[in-house]
GROMACS .gro file of N, CA and C in nm:
model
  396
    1UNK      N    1   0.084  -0.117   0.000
    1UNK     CA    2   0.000   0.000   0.000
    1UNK      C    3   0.089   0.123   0.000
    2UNK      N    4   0.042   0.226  -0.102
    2UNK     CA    5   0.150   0.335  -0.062
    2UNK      C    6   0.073   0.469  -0.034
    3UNK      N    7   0.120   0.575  -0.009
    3UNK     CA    8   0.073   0.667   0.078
    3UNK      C    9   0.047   0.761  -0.024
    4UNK      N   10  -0.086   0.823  -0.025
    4UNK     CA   11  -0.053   0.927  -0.086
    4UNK      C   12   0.017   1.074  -0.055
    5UNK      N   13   0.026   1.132  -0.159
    5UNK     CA   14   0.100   1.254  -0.133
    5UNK      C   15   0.040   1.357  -0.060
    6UNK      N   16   0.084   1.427   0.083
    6UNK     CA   17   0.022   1.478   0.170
    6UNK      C   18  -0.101   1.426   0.247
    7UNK      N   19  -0.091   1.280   0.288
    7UNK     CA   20  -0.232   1.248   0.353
    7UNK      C   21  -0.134   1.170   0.448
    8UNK      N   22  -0.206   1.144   0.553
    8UNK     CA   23  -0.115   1.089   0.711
    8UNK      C   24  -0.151   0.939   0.683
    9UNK      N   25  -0.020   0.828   0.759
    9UNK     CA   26  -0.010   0.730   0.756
    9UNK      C   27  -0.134   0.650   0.825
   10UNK      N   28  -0.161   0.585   0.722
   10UNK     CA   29  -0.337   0.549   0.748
   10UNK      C   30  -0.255   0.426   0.857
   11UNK      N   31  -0.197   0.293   0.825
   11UNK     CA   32  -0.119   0.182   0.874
   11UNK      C   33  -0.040   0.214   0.980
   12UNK      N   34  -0.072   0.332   1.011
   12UNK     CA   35   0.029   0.411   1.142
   12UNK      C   36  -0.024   0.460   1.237
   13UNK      N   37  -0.201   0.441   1.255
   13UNK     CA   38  -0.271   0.472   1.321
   13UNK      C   39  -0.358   0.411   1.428
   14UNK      N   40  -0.374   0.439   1.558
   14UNK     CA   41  -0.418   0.350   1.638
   14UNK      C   42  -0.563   0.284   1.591
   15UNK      N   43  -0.628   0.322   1.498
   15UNK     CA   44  -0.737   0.278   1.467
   15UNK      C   45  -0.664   0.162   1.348
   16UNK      N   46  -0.582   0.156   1.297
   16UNK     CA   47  -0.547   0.093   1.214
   16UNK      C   48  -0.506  -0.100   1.301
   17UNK      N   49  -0.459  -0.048   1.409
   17UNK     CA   50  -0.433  -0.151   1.523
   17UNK      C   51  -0.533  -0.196   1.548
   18UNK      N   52  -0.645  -0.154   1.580
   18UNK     CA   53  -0.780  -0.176   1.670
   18UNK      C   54  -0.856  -0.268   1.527
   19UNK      N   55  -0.844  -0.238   1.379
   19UNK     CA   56  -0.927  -0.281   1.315
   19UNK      C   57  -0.846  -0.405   1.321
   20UNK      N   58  -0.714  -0.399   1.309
   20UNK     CA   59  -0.661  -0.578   1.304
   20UNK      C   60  -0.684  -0.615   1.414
   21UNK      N   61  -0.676  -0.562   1.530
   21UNK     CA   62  -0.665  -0.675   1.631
   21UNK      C   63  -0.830  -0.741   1.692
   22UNK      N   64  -0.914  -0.657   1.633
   22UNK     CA   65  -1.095  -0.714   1.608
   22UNK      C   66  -1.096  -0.798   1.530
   23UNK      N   67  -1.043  -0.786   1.418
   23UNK     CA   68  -1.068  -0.893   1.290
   23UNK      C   69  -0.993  -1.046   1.321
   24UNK      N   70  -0.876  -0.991   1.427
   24UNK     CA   71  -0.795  -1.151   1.444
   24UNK      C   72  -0.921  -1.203   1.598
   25UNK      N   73  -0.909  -1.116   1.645
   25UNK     CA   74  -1.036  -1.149   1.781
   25UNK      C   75  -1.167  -1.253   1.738
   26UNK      N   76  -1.179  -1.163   1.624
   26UNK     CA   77  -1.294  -1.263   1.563
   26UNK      C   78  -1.300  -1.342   1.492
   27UNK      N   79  -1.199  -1.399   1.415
   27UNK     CA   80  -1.135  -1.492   1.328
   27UNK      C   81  -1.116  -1.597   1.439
   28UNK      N   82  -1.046  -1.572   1.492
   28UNK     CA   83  -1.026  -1.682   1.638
   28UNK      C   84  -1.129  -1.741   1.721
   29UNK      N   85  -1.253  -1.651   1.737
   29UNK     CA   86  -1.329  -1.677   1.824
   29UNK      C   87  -1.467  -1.742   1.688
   30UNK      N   88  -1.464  -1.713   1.597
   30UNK     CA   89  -1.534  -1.812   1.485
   30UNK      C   90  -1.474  -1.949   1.468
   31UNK      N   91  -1.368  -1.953   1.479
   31UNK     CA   92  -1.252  -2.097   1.483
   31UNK      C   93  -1.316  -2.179   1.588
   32UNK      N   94  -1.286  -2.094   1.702
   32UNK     CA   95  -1.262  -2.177   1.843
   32UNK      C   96  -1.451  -2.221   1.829
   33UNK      N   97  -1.540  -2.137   1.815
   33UNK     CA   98  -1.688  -2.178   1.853
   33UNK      C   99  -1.671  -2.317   1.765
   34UNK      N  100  -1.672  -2.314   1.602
   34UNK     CA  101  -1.670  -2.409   1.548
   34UNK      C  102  -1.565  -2.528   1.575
   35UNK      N  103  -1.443  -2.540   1.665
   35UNK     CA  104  -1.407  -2.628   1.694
   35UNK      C  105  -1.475  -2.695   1.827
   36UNK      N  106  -1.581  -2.589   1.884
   36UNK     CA  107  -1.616  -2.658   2.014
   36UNK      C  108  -1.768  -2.783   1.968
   37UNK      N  109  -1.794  -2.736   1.824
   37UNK     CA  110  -1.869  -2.795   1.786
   37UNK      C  111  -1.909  -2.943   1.737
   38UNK      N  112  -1.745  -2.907   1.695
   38UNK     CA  113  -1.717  -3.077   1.640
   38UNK      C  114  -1.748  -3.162   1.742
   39UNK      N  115  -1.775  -3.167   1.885
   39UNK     CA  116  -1.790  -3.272   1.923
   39UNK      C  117  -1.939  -3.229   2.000
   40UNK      N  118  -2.031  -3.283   1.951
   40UNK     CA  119  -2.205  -3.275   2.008
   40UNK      C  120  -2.240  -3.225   1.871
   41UNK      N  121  -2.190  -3.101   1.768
   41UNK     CA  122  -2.253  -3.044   1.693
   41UNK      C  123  -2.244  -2.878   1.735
   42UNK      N  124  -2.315  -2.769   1.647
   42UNK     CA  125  -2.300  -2.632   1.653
   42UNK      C  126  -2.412  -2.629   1.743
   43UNK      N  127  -2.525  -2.745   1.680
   43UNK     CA  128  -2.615  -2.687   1.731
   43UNK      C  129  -2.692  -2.709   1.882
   44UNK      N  130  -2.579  -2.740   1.963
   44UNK     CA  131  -2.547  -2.751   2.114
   44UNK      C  132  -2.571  -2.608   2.168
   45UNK      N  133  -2.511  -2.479   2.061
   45UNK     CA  134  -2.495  -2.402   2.118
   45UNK      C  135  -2.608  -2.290   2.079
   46UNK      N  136  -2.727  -2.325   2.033
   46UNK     CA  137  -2.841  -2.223   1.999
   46UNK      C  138  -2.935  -2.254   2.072
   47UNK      N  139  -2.995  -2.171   2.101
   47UNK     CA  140  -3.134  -2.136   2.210
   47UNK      C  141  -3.264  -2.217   2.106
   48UNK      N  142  -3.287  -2.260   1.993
   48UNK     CA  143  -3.392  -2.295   1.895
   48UNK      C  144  -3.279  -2.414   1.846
   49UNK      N  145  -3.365  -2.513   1.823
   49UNK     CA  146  -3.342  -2.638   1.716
   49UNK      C  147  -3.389  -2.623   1.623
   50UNK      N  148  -3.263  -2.656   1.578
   50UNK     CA  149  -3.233  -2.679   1.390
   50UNK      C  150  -3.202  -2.761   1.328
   51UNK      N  151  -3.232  -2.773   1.195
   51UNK     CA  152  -3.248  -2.889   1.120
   51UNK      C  153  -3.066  -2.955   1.132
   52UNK      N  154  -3.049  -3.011   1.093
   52UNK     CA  155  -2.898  -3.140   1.096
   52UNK      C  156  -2.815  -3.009   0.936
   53UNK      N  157  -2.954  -3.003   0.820
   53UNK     CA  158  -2.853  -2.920   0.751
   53UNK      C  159  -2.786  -2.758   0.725
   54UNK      N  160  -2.908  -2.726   0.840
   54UNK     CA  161  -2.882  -2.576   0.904
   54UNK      C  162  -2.793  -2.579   0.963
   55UNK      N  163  -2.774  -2.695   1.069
   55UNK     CA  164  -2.648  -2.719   1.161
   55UNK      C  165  -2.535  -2.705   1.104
   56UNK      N  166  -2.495  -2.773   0.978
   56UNK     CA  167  -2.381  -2.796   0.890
   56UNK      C  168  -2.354  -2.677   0.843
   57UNK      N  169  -2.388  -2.626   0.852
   57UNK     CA  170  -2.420  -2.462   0.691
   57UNK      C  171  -2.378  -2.443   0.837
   58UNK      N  172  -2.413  -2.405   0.930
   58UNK     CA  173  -2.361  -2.307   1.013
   58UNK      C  174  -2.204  -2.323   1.061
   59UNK      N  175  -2.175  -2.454   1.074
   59UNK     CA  176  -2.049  -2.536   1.126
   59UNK      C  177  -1.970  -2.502   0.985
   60UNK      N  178  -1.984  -2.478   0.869
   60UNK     CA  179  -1.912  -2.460   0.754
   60UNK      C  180  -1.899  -2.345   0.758
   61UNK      N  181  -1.978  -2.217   0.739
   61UNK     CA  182  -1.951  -2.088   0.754
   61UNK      C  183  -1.885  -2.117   0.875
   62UNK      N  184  -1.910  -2.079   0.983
   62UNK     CA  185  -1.805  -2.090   1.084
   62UNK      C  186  -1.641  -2.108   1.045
   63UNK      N  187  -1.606  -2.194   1.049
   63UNK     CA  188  -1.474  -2.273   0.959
   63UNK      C  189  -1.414  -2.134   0.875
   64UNK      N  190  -1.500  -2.145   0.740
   64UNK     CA  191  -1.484  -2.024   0.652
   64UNK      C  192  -1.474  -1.890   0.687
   65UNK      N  193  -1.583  -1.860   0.756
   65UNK     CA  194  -1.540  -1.709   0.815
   65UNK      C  195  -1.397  -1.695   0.904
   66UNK      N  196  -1.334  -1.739   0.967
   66UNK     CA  197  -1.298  -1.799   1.076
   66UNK      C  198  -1.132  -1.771   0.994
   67UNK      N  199  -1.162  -1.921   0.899
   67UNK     CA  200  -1.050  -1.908   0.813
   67UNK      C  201  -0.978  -1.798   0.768
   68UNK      N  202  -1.074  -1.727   0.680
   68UNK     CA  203  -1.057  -1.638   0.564
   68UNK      C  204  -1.055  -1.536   0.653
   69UNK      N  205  -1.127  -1.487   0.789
   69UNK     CA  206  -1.071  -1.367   0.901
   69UNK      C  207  -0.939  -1.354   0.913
   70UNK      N  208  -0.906  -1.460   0.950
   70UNK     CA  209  -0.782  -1.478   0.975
   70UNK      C  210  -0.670  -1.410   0.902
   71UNK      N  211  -0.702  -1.457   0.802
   71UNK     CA  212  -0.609  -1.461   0.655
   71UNK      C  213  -0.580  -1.336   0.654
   72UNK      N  214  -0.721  -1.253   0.619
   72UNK     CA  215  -0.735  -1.162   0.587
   72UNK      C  216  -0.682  -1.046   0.666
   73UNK      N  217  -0.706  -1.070   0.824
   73UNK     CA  218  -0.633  -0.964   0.914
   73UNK      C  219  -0.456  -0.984   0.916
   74UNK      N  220  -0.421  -1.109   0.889
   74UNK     CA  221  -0.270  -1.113   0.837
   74UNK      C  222  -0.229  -1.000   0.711
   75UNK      N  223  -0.256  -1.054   0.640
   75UNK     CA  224  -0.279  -0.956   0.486
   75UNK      C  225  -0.281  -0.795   0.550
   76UNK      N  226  -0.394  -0.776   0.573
   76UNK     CA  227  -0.400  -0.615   0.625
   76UNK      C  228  -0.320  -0.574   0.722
   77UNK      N  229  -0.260  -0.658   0.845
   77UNK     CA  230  -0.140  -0.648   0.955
   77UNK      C  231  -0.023  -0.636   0.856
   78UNK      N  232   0.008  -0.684   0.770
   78UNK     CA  233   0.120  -0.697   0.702
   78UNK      C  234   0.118  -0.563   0.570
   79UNK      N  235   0.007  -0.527   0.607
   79UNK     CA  236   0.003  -0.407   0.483
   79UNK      C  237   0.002  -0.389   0.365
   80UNK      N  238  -0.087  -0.552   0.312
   80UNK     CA  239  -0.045  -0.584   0.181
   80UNK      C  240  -0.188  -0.525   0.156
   81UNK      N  241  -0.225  -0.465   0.002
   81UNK     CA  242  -0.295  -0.398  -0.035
   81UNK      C  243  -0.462  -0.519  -0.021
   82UNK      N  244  -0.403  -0.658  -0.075
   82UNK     CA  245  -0.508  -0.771  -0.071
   82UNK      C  246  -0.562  -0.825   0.048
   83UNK      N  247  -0.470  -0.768   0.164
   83UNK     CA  248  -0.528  -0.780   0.327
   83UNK      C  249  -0.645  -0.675   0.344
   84UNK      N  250  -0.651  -0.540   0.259
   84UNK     CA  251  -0.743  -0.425   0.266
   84UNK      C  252  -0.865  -0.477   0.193
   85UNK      N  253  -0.858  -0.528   0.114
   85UNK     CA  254  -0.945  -0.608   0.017
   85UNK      C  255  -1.031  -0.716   0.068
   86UNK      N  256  -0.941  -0.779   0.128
   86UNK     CA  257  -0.972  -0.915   0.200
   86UNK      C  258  -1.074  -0.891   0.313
   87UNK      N  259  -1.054  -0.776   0.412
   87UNK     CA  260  -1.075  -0.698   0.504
   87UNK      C  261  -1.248  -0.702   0.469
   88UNK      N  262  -1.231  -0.645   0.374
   88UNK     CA  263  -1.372  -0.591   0.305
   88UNK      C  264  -1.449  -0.706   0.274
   89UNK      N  265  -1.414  -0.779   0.176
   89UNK     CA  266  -1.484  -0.851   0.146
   89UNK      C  267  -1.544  -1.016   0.274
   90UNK      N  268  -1.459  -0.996   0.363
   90UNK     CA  269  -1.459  -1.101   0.465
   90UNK      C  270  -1.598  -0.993   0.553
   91UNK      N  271  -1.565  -0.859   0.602
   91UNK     CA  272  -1.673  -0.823   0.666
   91UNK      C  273  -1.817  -0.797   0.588
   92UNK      N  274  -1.795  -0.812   0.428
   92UNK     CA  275  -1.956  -0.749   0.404
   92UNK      C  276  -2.032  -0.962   0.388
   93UNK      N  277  -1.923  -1.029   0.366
   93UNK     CA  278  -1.984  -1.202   0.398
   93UNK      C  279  -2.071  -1.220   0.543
   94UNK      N  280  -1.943  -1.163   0.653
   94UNK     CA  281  -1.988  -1.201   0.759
   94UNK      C  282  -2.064  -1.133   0.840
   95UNK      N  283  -2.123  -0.999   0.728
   95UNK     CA  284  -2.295  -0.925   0.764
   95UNK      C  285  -2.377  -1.023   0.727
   96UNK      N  286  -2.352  -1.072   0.569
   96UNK     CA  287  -2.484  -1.165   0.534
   96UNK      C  288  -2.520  -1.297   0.619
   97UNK      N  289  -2.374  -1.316   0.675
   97UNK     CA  290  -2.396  -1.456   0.720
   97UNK      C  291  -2.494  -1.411   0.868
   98UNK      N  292  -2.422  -1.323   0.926
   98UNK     CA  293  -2.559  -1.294   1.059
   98UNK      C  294  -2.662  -1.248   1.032
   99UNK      N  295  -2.700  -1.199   0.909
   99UNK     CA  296  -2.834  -1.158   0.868
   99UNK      C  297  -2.904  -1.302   0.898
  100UNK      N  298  -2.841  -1.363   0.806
  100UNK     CA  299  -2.920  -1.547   0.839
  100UNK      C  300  -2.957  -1.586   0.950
  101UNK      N  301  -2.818  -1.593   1.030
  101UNK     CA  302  -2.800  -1.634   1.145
  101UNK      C  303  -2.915  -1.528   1.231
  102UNK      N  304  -2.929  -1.437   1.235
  102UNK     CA  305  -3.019  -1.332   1.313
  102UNK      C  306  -3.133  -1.390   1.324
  103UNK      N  307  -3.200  -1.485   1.193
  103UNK     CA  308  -3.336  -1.542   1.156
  103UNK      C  309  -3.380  -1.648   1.238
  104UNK      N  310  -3.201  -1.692   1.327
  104UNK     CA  311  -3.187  -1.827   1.395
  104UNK      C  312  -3.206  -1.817   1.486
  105UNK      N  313  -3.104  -1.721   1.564
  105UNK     CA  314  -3.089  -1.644   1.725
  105UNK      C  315  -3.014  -1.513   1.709
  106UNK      N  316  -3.134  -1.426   1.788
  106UNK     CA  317  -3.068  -1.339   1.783
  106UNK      C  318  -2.986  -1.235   1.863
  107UNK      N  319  -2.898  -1.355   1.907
  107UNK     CA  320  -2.757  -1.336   1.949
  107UNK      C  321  -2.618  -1.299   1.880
  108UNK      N  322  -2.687  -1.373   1.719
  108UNK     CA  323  -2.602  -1.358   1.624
  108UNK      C  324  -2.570  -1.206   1.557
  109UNK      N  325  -2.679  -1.077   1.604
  109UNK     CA  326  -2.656  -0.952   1.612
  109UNK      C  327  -2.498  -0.939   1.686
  110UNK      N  328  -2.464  -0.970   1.763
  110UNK     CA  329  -2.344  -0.931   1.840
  110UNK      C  330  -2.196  -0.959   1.720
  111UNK      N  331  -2.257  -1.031   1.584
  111UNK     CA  332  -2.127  -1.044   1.478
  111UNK      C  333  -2.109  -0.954   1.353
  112UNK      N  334  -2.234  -0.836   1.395
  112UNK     CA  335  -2.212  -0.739   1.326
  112UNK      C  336  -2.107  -0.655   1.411
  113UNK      N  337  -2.098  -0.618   1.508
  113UNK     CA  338  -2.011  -0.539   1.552
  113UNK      C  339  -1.859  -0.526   1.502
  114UNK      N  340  -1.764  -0.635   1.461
  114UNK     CA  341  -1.658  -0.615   1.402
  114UNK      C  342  -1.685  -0.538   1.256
  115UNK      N  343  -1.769  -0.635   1.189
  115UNK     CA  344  -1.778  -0.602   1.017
  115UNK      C  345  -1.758  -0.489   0.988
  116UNK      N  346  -1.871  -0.400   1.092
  116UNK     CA  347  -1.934  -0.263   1.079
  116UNK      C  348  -1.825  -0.154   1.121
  117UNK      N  349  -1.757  -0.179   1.218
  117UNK     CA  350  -1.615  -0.153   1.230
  117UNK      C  351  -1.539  -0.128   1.157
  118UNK      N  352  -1.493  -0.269   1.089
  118UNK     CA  353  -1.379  -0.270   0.990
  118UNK      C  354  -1.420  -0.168   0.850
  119UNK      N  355  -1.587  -0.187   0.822
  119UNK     CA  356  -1.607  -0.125   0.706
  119UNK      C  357  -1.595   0.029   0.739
  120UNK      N  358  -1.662   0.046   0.822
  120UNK     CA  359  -1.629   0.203   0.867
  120UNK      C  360  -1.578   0.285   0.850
  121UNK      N  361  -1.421   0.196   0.880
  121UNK     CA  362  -1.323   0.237   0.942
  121UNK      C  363  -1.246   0.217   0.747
  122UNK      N  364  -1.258   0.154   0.703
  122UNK     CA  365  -1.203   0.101   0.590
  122UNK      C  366  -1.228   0.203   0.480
  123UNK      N  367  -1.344   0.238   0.494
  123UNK     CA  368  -1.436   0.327   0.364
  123UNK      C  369  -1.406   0.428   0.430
  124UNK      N  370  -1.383   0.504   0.559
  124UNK     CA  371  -1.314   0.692   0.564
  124UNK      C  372  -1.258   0.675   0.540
  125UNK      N  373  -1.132   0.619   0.568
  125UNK     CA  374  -0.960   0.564   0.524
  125UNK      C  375  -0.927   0.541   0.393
  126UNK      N  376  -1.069   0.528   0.272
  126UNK     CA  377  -0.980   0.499   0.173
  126UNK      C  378  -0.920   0.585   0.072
  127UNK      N  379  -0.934   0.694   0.083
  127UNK     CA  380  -0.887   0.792   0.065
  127UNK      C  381  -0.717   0.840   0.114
  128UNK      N  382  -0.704   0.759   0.188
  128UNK     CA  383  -0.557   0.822   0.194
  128UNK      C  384  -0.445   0.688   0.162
  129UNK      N  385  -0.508   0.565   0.087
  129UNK     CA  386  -0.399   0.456   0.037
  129UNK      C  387  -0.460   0.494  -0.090
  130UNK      N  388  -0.383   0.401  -0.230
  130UNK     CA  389  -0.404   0.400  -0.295
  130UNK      C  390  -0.330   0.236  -0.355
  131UNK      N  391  -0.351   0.206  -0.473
  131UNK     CA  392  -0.341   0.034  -0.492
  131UNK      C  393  -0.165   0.036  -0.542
  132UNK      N  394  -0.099   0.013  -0.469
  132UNK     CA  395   0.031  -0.028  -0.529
  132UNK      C  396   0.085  -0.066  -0.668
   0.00000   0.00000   0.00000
């Protein structure tokens, strides 16, 4: 990512810290739920019963979000232009996926809070990187 001319170091900013270290928070904590799952199932952990293939779809997103969080807050920690990208496209998935999930329990409101964050925070900011 490089800087533009006369605009302050976006990757140099405490908000720049706070958006990676949410996105790895939640990458981890999508991992860890779906590993607690593997043994009983996901759907141990919802207030409403669900079908065996709702269960799966949820235990797979899980995994995926989880994964690709991950990835993605590496990428953007590391300052590569496809971590900013990644960033994005991992938080506007893991709106849709709690939109769903919201339909299930809605506890799953509490996984908008990073997305909405990162996008936020992503879309004032983009104005002062530009694509390498």
């Amino acid at each position: 990512m490089e800087k533009k001319e006369g605009s302050r170091d976006l990757l140099g900013t405490k908000g720049y810290a706070f958006v990676v270290g949410l996105n790895f928070l939640q990458s981890i904590g999508r991992l860890l739920f779906a590993l607690m799952g593997l043994n009983g199932g996901i759907d141990q952990f919802l207030d409403v019963p669900v079908s065996i293939t709702t269960a799966q779809a949820l235990h797979v997103m899980f995994f995926f979000l989880g994964i690709m969080g991950f990835v993605a807050a590496i990428g953007f920690w590391r300052k590569k232009m496809w971590g900013f990208w990644a960033i994005l496209l991992v938080s506007v998935m893991t709106i849709a996926f709690d939109i769903w999930g919201f339909t299930i329990q809605e506890t799953a409101a509490l996984g908008f809070i990073v997305p909405i964050i990162s996008l936020v925070y992503l879309i004032s900011q983009r104005s002062h990187i530009t694509i390498a």
